[in-house]
Amino acid sequence: MRNALAFWRRFSRNRAALLGLFIVLAIIAVAVAAPFLYPDDPMGMVAQPFLWPLQDPEFPFGSDSLGRDLGAQIFHGAHVSLLIGATATIASVLIGVTVGSLAGYYGGWVDEALMRFTEVVQTIPPFILTIIVVAIFHSTIGTIVVAISIVSWPSVARLVRAEFLTLREREFVQAGIVMGMSDFRLIVTQILPNSMTPVIIAASLMMASSILIEAGLSFLGLGDPNVVSWGAIIGAGREAIREAWYISALPGIAIIAAVLGLNLVGEGLNDALNPRLRRR
Amino acid sequence: MAPLLDVRDLTTHFFTQKGAFAAVDKVSFSVNAGETMALVGESGCGKSVTAASILRLVPDPPGRITGGEIIFEGRDLLSLTMREMRKVRGGRIGMIFQEPMTSLNPVFTIGDQITESLREHRSISRADAERRAIELLDLVRIPDARRQIHNYPHRLSGGMRQRAMIAMALACDPALLIADEPTTALDVTTQAQILELLDELKRSLGMAILLITHDLGVVAEYAQSVLVMYAGRGVEAAKVEDLFHSPIHPYTRGLLGALPHPDDDVDSEGRPLPLNEISGMVPALDAMPAGCRFEPRCSYAVPACKMTDVRLAPLAEGVRSAACLRAADIVQDQP
């Protein structure tokens, strides 16, 4: 408890991190509020097409070329973006931590095999790989999450492996062995908790990049056609960008805000959790 | 009565690019229940590798135990499966290390780490484990144990951390505690307190201690028997009183001769005399002499020493042994 307080004090000293946290919380609030503020299907054509924002008080965010409420789409889109960003991040952290800890703890041929495989995945351009995965399987939220996790885990794996390589030589690990702990317990209860700091920081940044990848896929029309997503709104608005640039601009601002917020939080966590920077 | 721990001809090799070297070469000794046995020698003589070998902690690769037996409570530890070995570690044999600063996991409280080792070996409830943790911290004289169990290691001083380490090692009432240079990283006052504590615990809990040290003063004060190691081999084994009263092996004699005696070592005008030293250097692992490994530095050496691979052999007196061809002559010369 006292630790949590000290952590919060360090984190909140950083103005940018607080701003980031505020943005992220605001987007979460938007996603949570979406079904209450816009209970109807956001894909429904409810208004006159090409309503500019603030033109009609009933649709303060305006409408798109098909007369769909932009506000409803952006609010529901926040839900999708956060969902995909969070689950893809959790999935890639799980894969990355497993691969990295096994490679770092056991070393030798286990390390060789896992790391060569990791490098193979890393040599494939991530966006191309996600497009291929989504194109092969049907485009649903599930396959998009899988595709993003497949390209994102290698960086976590390398991070965790590096932490394990130094931590497994530490004497408290020896002390654990001397206490009779099994490999599994040593990895999970002794080494892993000590290597979580960089993983938490990487995860917040990874969530931002997951949201970007998803937006990119949707922009190209490879997103899940059954849900609204910020990227898809931009993609749809592209055709009318000269007459109605606001259709692309509004979800664009939402993406920028989400990515910026998460990046600021990540930086803030880094400063607050990294003991070498604490006295800055 | 059979000794608690009986190490026979233990050999541990390290396999490097330059070849295989025996860091521990046919070392034998035994530890009786309730006694403190000291392994003493300078850095690199193999005493820590010996300790690590007993718990089978030698990193493989590059190291491997290549021969000998380690009989503990009637079983050869070298023949146990990994699962059985884990029960011995922390259960029957506890170990504490040189560096109390880094031997505790920084992300857990002291109490968590002690209960962790308890719950590893015994099925006991969380509440019971915590009660036992407080009891253990009391036992190792950590003041205000009830509060300290909620503290993280970085809030404790070096001496307190070593006490916490001892509490962890004692959690499951081990029959043997291996203490690998337990006080090297501590300041002198704390050293004495920790050694005093270990000595008391040994008496009150009836456990045996295998004390690894390079400090002959510590050996004299706290050990009952001692094995002097040089370049991976045991060179002299004796009861502590015998060793300090009448060292036999020239290396032991050299070590004891090198101890400073500030009051006596003065010339007729009261100026301090230069300290005695053992000339030369420990031979490198890849350049070990074929015969006695101490021969190049030995003032007693005779030509036969170069040829004979002399090993620890019992002397006429029975209770002690030395690895020296000229042991009998040296005994006779003693005043």
XYZ file of C-alpha atoms in Angstrom:
615
model
C 0.000 0.000 0.000
C 2.770 2.376 0.977
C 4.553 1.341 -2.225
C 1.506 2.126 -4.328
C 1.385 5.571 -2.791
C 5.044 6.248 -3.423
C 4.593 5.064 -6.988
C 1.647 7.411 -7.507
C 3.665 10.315 -6.145
C 6.460 9.655 -8.632
C 4.020 9.129 -11.494
C 1.989 12.253 -10.800
C 5.077 14.457 -10.662
C 5.191 14.002 -14.415
C 2.615 16.418 -15.927
C 2.672 14.780 -19.352
C 1.980 11.376 -17.819
C -0.996 12.790 -15.935
C -2.326 14.286 -19.158
C -1.873 10.922 -20.865
C -3.669 9.159 -18.045
C -6.498 11.680 -18.279
C -6.848 11.093 -22.041
C -6.831 7.311 -21.634
C -9.427 7.472 -18.853
C -11.556 9.814 -20.987
C -11.482 7.363 -23.891
C -12.380 4.496 -21.570
C -15.279 6.618 -20.287
C -16.385 7.274 -23.878
C -16.296 3.547 -24.659
C -18.266 2.722 -21.515
C -20.800 5.494 -22.204
C -21.368 4.547 -25.855
C -24.216 2.031 -25.362
C -26.017 4.466 -23.042
C -25.628 7.621 -25.126
C -26.198 5.848 -28.438
C -28.278 2.761 -27.674
C -29.170 2.255 -31.345
C -27.017 0.536 -33.972
C -24.248 3.028 -34.880
C -24.380 1.704 -38.460
C -27.993 2.791 -38.863
C -28.743 5.519 -41.354
C -30.513 7.984 -39.124
C -29.745 11.433 -40.466
C -29.433 13.453 -43.603
C -26.037 12.719 -45.238
C -23.131 15.166 -44.989
C -24.313 17.007 -41.908
C -21.416 19.083 -40.642
C -20.667 19.001 -36.940
C -22.809 21.395 -34.913
C -25.045 21.962 -37.927
C -27.912 19.933 -36.476
C -28.236 19.979 -32.667
C -29.550 16.409 -32.752
C -26.290 15.167 -34.314
C -23.556 17.331 -32.769
C -20.792 15.342 -34.502
C -22.477 15.455 -37.901
C -23.184 12.553 -40.216
C -21.273 10.708 -42.949
C -21.988 10.167 -46.625
C -24.633 7.542 -45.848
C -26.345 9.594 -43.160
C -24.926 7.578 -40.228
C -24.394 9.460 -36.992
C -20.632 10.171 -36.688
C -20.893 10.612 -32.922
C -22.403 7.151 -32.494
C -19.686 5.652 -34.700
C -16.827 7.352 -32.874
C -18.176 6.425 -29.441
C -18.773 2.797 -30.394
C -15.437 2.810 -32.258
C -13.655 3.675 -29.017
C -15.054 0.483 -27.557
C -13.713 -1.611 -30.438
C -10.331 0.078 -30.499
C -9.779 -0.361 -26.772
C -11.028 -3.938 -26.834
C -8.711 -4.910 -29.674
C -5.821 -2.930 -28.249
C -6.163 -4.473 -24.787
C -6.750 -8.091 -25.784
C -4.017 -8.048 -28.431
C -1.629 -6.577 -25.870
C -2.526 -9.156 -23.235
C -2.155 -11.967 -25.760
C 1.225 -10.793 -27.025
C 2.501 -10.219 -23.478
C 1.466 -13.761 -22.556
C 3.203 -15.265 -25.593
C 6.230 -13.008 -25.239
C 6.664 -13.643 -21.513
C 6.393 -17.401 -21.982
C 8.890 -17.541 -24.848
C 11.256 -15.013 -23.288
C 11.313 -16.570 -19.829
C 11.884 -20.092 -21.138
C 14.686 -18.891 -23.423
C 16.299 -16.742 -20.754
C 15.988 -19.245 -17.915
C 17.106 -22.409 -19.657
C 19.568 -20.893 -22.123
C 21.467 -23.324 -24.340
C 19.605 -24.929 -27.208
C 16.190 -23.889 -25.856
C 17.335 -20.288 -26.052
C 18.849 -20.783 -29.504
C 15.720 -22.372 -30.942
C 13.251 -19.890 -29.440
C 15.301 -16.831 -30.298
C 15.969 -17.885 -33.897
C 12.222 -18.418 -34.284
C 11.575 -15.004 -32.745
C 13.986 -13.429 -35.210
C 12.279 -15.124 -38.136
C 8.964 -13.574 -37.051
C 10.650 -10.220 -36.601
C 12.095 -10.178 -40.119
C 8.582 -10.191 -41.633
C 7.183 -6.646 -41.884
C 4.496 -6.566 -39.164
C 1.779 -4.796 -41.080
C 2.135 -7.055 -44.115
C 1.967 -10.101 -41.833
C -1.241 -8.905 -40.166
C -2.785 -8.219 -43.572
C -1.892 -11.735 -44.694
C -3.324 -13.339 -41.555
C -6.534 -11.308 -41.758
C -6.838 -11.932 -45.502
C -6.439 -15.712 -45.097
C -8.934 -16.043 -42.261
C -12.207 -14.201 -42.112
C -11.888 -10.740 -40.759
C -13.396 -10.755 -37.292
C -12.308 -9.060 -34.083
C -10.845 -12.425 -33.033
C -8.624 -12.868 -36.085
C -7.513 -9.242 -35.925
C -6.447 -9.748 -32.299
C -4.591 -12.937 -33.236
C -2.904 -11.208 -36.170
C -1.758 -8.270 -34.054
C -0.486 -10.581 -31.291
C 1.491 -12.634 -33.786
C 3.442 -9.580 -34.895
C 3.768 -7.957 -31.468
C 5.090 -10.694 -29.140
C 8.705 -10.847 -30.359
C 9.682 -7.546 -28.755
C 8.261 -8.679 -25.386
C 10.031 -12.020 -25.695
C 13.393 -10.341 -26.258
C 12.809 -7.933 -23.403
C 11.873 -10.690 -20.953
C 14.740 -12.897 -22.099
C 17.236 -10.107 -21.466
C 15.811 -9.561 -17.975
C 15.950 -13.288 -17.209
C 19.537 -13.576 -18.394
C 20.696 -11.100 -15.764
C 18.219 -12.064 -13.038
C 18.863 -15.807 -13.114
C 22.466 -15.176 -12.064
C 21.332 -13.180 -9.047
C 21.842 -14.675 -5.647
C 18.222 -14.635 -4.593
C 17.593 -17.105 -7.411
C 20.395 -19.264 -6.013
C 18.742 -18.910 -2.632
C 15.491 -20.141 -4.181
C 17.260 -23.183 -5.641
C 18.846 -23.851 -2.276
C 15.367 -23.714 -0.760
C 14.360 -26.545 -3.041
C 12.150 -24.648 -5.496
C 11.298 -26.201 -8.836
C 12.181 -24.467 -12.105
C 8.560 -23.487 -12.625
C 8.286 -21.877 -9.198
C 11.588 -20.098 -9.613
C 10.483 -18.645 -12.929
C 7.008 -17.648 -11.811
C 7.505 -16.597 -8.206
C 11.094 -15.377 -8.098
C 12.295 -14.077 -11.451
C 9.137 -12.983 -13.250
C 7.964 -10.451 -10.636
C 11.380 -8.818 -10.882
C 11.198 -8.492 -14.652
C 7.703 -7.035 -14.945
C 8.633 -3.337 -14.937
C 9.877 -3.115 -18.538
C 7.063 -5.411 -19.643
C 4.409 -3.115 -18.159
C 5.988 -0.138 -19.890
C 6.256 -1.990 -23.195
C 2.645 -3.137 -22.869
C 1.288 0.409 -22.648
C 3.200 1.362 -25.788
C 2.182 -1.858 -27.488
C -1.469 -1.105 -26.847
C -1.034 2.178 -28.722
C 0.562 0.432 -31.675
C -2.139 -2.276 -31.648
C -4.793 0.429 -31.966
C -2.827 1.901 -34.873
C -2.504 -1.453 -36.632
C -6.223 -2.092 -36.239
C -7.019 1.361 -37.594
C -4.724 0.686 -40.536
C -6.415 -2.625 -41.301
C -9.875 -1.081 -41.098
C -8.815 1.848 -43.260
C -7.801 -0.632 -45.951
C -11.180 -2.288 -45.607
C -9.739 -5.365 -43.902
C -11.388 -4.716 -40.549
C -14.347 -6.573 -39.137
C -17.243 -5.380 -41.361
C -19.774 -5.947 -38.585
C -18.394 -3.426 -36.121
C -17.594 0.244 -36.395
C -13.999 1.205 -35.963
C -12.134 4.462 -36.214
C -10.014 3.247 -39.103
C -13.088 2.140 -41.021
C -14.737 5.581 -40.614
C -11.631 7.247 -42.000
C -11.609 4.764 -44.877
C -15.237 5.469 -45.665
C -14.738 9.222 -45.399
C -11.767 9.131 -47.774
C -14.000 9.179 -50.873
C -15.557 12.494 -49.824
C -12.476 14.042 -48.278
C -12.631 17.212 -50.409
C -16.207 18.071 -49.607
C -16.458 16.626 -46.084
C -12.976 16.318 -44.552
C -14.488 16.268 -41.045
C -15.619 12.643 -41.583
C -11.990 11.510 -41.667
C -10.689 14.168 -39.320
C -12.847 13.371 -36.269
C -11.929 9.682 -35.942
C -8.370 10.671 -36.868
C -8.256 12.974 -33.857
C -9.623 10.139 -31.720
C -6.819 7.810 -32.868
C -4.174 10.462 -32.284
C -5.572 11.109 -28.794
C -5.622 7.418 -27.881
C -2.101 6.736 -29.154
C -0.696 9.904 -27.622
C -2.393 9.205 -24.284
C -1.077 5.649 -24.101
C 2.418 6.749 -25.099
C 2.455 9.438 -22.415
C 1.305 6.897 -19.830
C 4.035 4.518 -21.000
C 6.694 7.194 -20.676
C 5.345 8.147 -17.278
C 5.436 4.534 -16.092
C 8.992 4.255 -17.346
C 10.058 7.279 -15.337
C 8.170 6.206 -12.246
C 9.187 2.543 -12.265
C 12.756 2.808 -13.490
C 14.902 3.126 -10.371
C 17.792 4.697 -12.240
C 15.664 7.641 -13.270
C 13.885 8.063 -9.952
C 16.071 10.804 -8.652
C 15.723 12.921 -11.752
C 28.031 -43.194 15.148
C 28.037 -42.464 11.460
C 28.688 -38.833 10.625
C 25.784 -36.686 9.415
C 27.574 -35.804 6.204
C 30.342 -37.889 4.773
C 32.036 -36.597 1.637
C 34.322 -39.147 0.020
C 36.718 -38.447 -2.840
C 34.477 -35.694 -4.207
C 35.730 -34.539 -7.597
C 34.199 -31.669 -9.546
C 35.528 -30.806 -12.964
C 35.083 -27.655 -14.974
C 35.111 -28.165 -18.705
C 36.513 -25.134 -20.471
C 37.906 -24.439 -23.891
C 41.391 -25.037 -22.538
C 40.415 -28.448 -21.242
C 38.974 -30.096 -18.144
C 40.167 -28.923 -14.732
C 39.369 -30.422 -11.371
C 38.292 -27.512 -9.177
C 37.714 -30.044 -6.421
C 40.039 -33.034 -6.579
C 39.193 -36.075 -4.442
C 38.261 -34.082 -1.380
C 37.070 -36.076 1.630
C 35.742 -34.906 4.962
C 32.880 -35.549 7.298
C 30.625 -33.433 9.484
C 29.188 -34.852 12.700
C 25.765 -33.925 13.961
C 25.870 -30.834 16.145
C 29.381 -29.778 15.213
C 30.820 -26.950 13.168
C 33.224 -28.084 10.505
C 35.241 -25.451 8.689
C 36.522 -25.576 5.139
C 39.314 -23.072 4.985
C 41.560 -21.908 2.188
C 42.323 -18.949 -0.002
C 40.209 -17.707 -2.913
C 39.965 -20.230 -5.696
C 41.039 -23.242 -3.631
C 37.736 -24.978 -4.313
C 35.969 -24.549 -1.006
C 32.877 -22.861 -2.456
C 32.698 -25.368 -5.294
C 32.831 -28.120 -2.671
C 29.860 -26.552 -0.883
C 27.970 -26.108 -4.144
C 28.695 -29.720 -5.053
C 27.097 -30.982 -1.838
C 23.768 -29.401 -2.857
C 24.454 -30.206 -6.518
C 24.395 -26.534 -7.433
C 27.468 -26.560 -9.663
C 26.404 -24.881 -12.906
C 26.368 -27.450 -15.693
C 27.830 -26.544 -18.144
C 30.680 -25.791 -17.488
C 30.981 -27.725 -14.233
C 30.150 -31.314 -13.356
C 30.634 -33.569 -10.366
C 32.715 -36.351 -11.844
C 33.395 -38.627 -8.941
C 33.010 -39.488 -5.306
C 30.141 -39.851 -2.886
C 28.250 -37.417 -0.701
C 26.566 -39.489 1.998
C 24.030 -37.418 3.924
C 21.787 -39.100 6.484
C 22.638 -42.464 4.974
C 21.870 -41.558 1.354
C 24.234 -40.660 -1.461
C 23.053 -37.211 -2.587
C 24.650 -37.779 -5.990
C 22.274 -40.650 -6.712
C 19.067 -38.755 -5.890
C 16.637 -37.636 -8.569
C 16.092 -33.911 -9.010
C 12.760 -34.166 -7.215
C 14.331 -35.900 -4.201
C 17.174 -33.419 -4.269
C 14.731 -30.512 -4.031
C 13.348 -32.027 -0.835
C 16.832 -32.120 0.640
C 17.558 -28.522 -0.349
C 15.920 -26.234 2.128
C 14.371 -29.202 3.913
C 17.299 -31.122 5.412
C 20.158 -28.876 4.304
C 19.916 -25.101 4.453
C 22.407 -22.705 2.923
C 23.317 -19.075 3.415
C 25.457 -16.989 1.131
C 28.114 -14.352 1.163
C 25.988 -11.471 -0.058
C 22.935 -10.836 2.099
C 22.335 -7.688 0.028
C 21.410 -9.638 -3.082
C 20.284 -12.967 -1.654
C 16.815 -11.710 -0.817
C 14.257 -11.142 -3.532
C 13.710 -7.370 -3.697
C 10.031 -7.550 -4.639
C 8.821 -9.629 -1.677
C 8.587 -8.871 2.023
C 10.788 -10.728 4.487
C 7.762 -12.582 5.812
C 6.684 -13.682 2.325
C 10.104 -15.115 1.620
C 10.230 -17.115 4.831
C 6.718 -18.476 4.416
C 7.579 -19.272 0.801
C 10.300 -21.650 1.889
C 8.029 -23.160 4.543
C 5.202 -23.766 2.145
C 7.604 -25.229 -0.386
C 8.327 -28.130 1.963
C 5.349 -28.437 4.238
C 1.646 -28.222 3.746
C 0.820 -25.596 6.315
C -1.763 -22.855 6.340
C -0.914 -19.254 5.596
C -1.647 -18.190 9.155
C 0.533 -20.944 10.640
C 3.318 -20.116 8.205
C 3.192 -16.483 9.269
C 3.269 -17.430 12.938
C 6.304 -19.602 12.253
C 7.957 -16.753 10.311
C 7.613 -14.452 13.313
C 8.985 -17.207 15.540
C 11.985 -17.614 13.224
C 12.710 -13.894 13.113
C 12.594 -13.878 16.916
C 14.967 -16.826 16.910
C 17.534 -14.954 14.787
C 17.062 -11.884 17.043
C 15.442 -9.530 14.610
C 13.784 -7.006 16.886
C 10.076 -6.346 16.478
C 9.579 -9.407 14.295
C 5.829 -8.927 14.104
C 6.357 -5.707 12.144
C 9.492 -6.690 10.277
C 7.806 -9.494 8.374
C 5.979 -6.825 6.381
C 9.166 -5.039 5.428
C 10.950 -5.256 2.104
C 14.626 -6.284 2.086
C 15.898 -2.852 1.074
C 14.718 -1.438 4.400
C 16.991 -3.753 6.382
C 20.700 -3.356 7.115
C 23.237 -5.921 5.933
C 23.377 -7.686 9.271
C 19.591 -7.816 9.527
C 19.345 -9.214 6.023
C 21.821 -11.945 6.846
C 19.691 -12.745 9.896
C 16.641 -12.916 7.647
C 18.563 -15.241 5.316
C 19.429 -17.454 8.268
C 15.770 -17.476 9.300
C 14.826 -18.607 5.786
C 17.467 -21.318 5.808
C 16.285 -22.553 9.211
C 12.593 -22.503 8.294
C 12.302 -26.279 7.958
C 14.711 -27.299 10.773
C 17.576 -28.484 8.599
C 20.057 -30.963 10.049
C 22.913 -29.190 8.285
C 23.480 -25.533 7.508
C 26.035 -24.674 4.861
C 27.368 -21.180 5.449
C 29.412 -19.985 2.469
C 31.484 -17.092 3.795
C 28.472 -15.794 5.710
C 30.195 -12.712 7.080
C 32.551 -11.610 4.322
C 30.300 -8.787 3.173
C 29.564 -7.502 6.684
C 31.481 -5.124 8.895
C 33.533 -6.529 11.751
C 31.078 -5.952 14.601
C 28.206 -7.424 12.632
C 30.412 -10.369 11.628
C 30.949 -11.273 15.247
C 27.223 -10.976 16.018
C 26.229 -13.218 13.113
C 28.828 -15.859 13.965
C 27.788 -15.742 17.610
C 24.179 -16.199 16.519
C 25.057 -19.175 14.302
C 26.953 -20.735 17.178
C 24.000 -20.338 19.537
C 21.557 -21.693 16.973
C 23.800 -24.679 16.417
C 23.650 -25.467 20.135
C 19.962 -24.790 20.664
C 18.749 -26.530 17.498
C 21.372 -29.274 17.499
C 22.216 -28.783 13.853
C 25.585 -29.110 12.189
C 27.255 -26.258 10.345
C 29.596 -26.491 7.395
C 31.393 -23.181 7.587
C 33.280 -22.010 4.538
C 35.719 -19.244 5.254
C 39.145 -17.862 4.568
C 39.390 -16.368 8.035
C 41.482 -18.482 10.383
C 40.365 -16.368 13.321
C 36.763 -17.398 12.660
C 37.832 -21.033 12.408
C 39.640 -20.895 15.746
C 36.683 -19.291 17.457
C 33.710 -21.224 16.134
C 34.713 -24.517 14.504
C 35.403 -27.885 16.084
C 37.128 -29.529 13.160
C 38.680 -28.153 10.035
C 39.836 -29.116 6.576
C 42.469 -26.901 4.995
C 42.227 -26.800 1.219
C 44.875 -25.824 -1.282
C 44.479 -25.756 -5.070
C 41.421 -28.014 -5.092
C 42.704 -30.574 -2.616
C 42.434 -31.156 1.083
C 45.897 -30.766 2.582
C 45.252 -31.085 6.282
C 42.344 -32.239 8.415
C 42.318 -31.974 12.174
C 40.494 -30.939 15.286
C 40.735 -27.183 15.612
C 42.888 -27.238 18.773
C 45.378 -29.615 17.161
C 45.577 -27.593 13.994
C 46.307 -24.341 15.734
C 48.552 -25.906 18.341
C 50.648 -27.983 16.017
C 50.052 -27.471 12.306
C 51.690 -30.152 10.206
C 51.276 -29.396 6.539
C 53.738 -26.738 5.393
C 50.860 -24.766 3.824
C 48.948 -24.668 7.106
C 52.141 -23.702 8.888
C 52.645 -20.935 6.362
C 49.094 -19.664 6.811
C 49.348 -19.615 10.579
C 52.792 -18.045 10.372
C 51.364 -15.264 8.237
C 48.846 -14.233 10.905
C 49.947 -10.953 12.437
C 50.724 -10.838 16.163
C 50.917 -7.113 16.742
C 52.268 -7.425 20.294
C 54.959 -10.019 19.701
C 56.166 -9.201 16.201
C 58.551 -6.433 17.174
C 62.311 -6.243 17.107
C 64.448 -5.378 20.113
C 63.709 -1.672 19.681
C 59.928 -2.113 19.520
C 59.555 -1.599 15.767
C 57.137 -3.942 14.008
C 58.765 -6.816 12.116
C 57.725 -7.508 8.525
C 54.909 -10.067 8.264
C 55.785 -13.569 7.186
C 54.414 -14.658 3.861
C 54.244 -17.766 1.746
C 56.456 -17.076 -1.230
C 55.225 -17.635 -4.751
C 51.718 -17.935 -6.127
C 49.026 -20.593 -6.310
C 49.713 -22.453 -9.558
C 47.246 -21.821 -12.389
C 44.676 -24.544 -13.032
C 46.286 -25.460 -16.340
C 49.787 -25.540 -14.899
C 49.413 -27.740 -11.837
C 52.559 -29.542 -10.772
C 52.446 -33.299 -11.245
C 53.440 -34.071 -7.677
C 52.477 -32.198 -4.566
C 50.706 -29.009 -5.592
C 52.358 -26.996 -2.858
C 55.859 -28.242 -3.648
C 57.010 -25.171 -5.653
C 56.334 -22.920 -2.647
C 57.354 -25.316 0.078
C 60.435 -24.848 2.230
C 60.318 -28.482 3.353
C 60.250 -29.877 -0.179
C 62.521 -32.774 -1.100
C 63.026 -34.089 -4.655
C 60.479 -36.880 -4.115
C 57.748 -34.249 -3.632
C 57.911 -33.393 -7.336
C 57.045 -36.965 -8.275
C 54.578 -38.128 -5.649
C 50.925 -37.201 -5.959
C 50.520 -37.099 -2.216
C 47.034 -37.299 -0.713
C 45.512 -36.796 2.687
C 46.710 -39.670 4.866
C 46.059 -40.342 8.543
C 48.986 -39.751 10.834
C 50.136 -41.989 13.614
C 48.135 -39.985 16.133
C 44.944 -41.109 14.421
C 42.585 -38.131 14.691
C 44.329 -35.989 12.137
C 45.715 -36.324 8.665
C 47.892 -34.364 6.292
C 48.843 -34.597 2.656
C 52.573 -34.289 3.001
C 55.447 -36.703 2.393
C 57.420 -35.140 5.186
C 54.608 -35.027 7.727
C 56.390 -37.458 10.047
C 59.616 -35.392 9.989
C 57.692 -32.188 10.670
C 55.869 -33.758 13.619
C 59.207 -34.795 15.096
C 60.668 -31.334 14.694
C 57.867 -29.756 16.663
C 58.919 -28.410 19.996
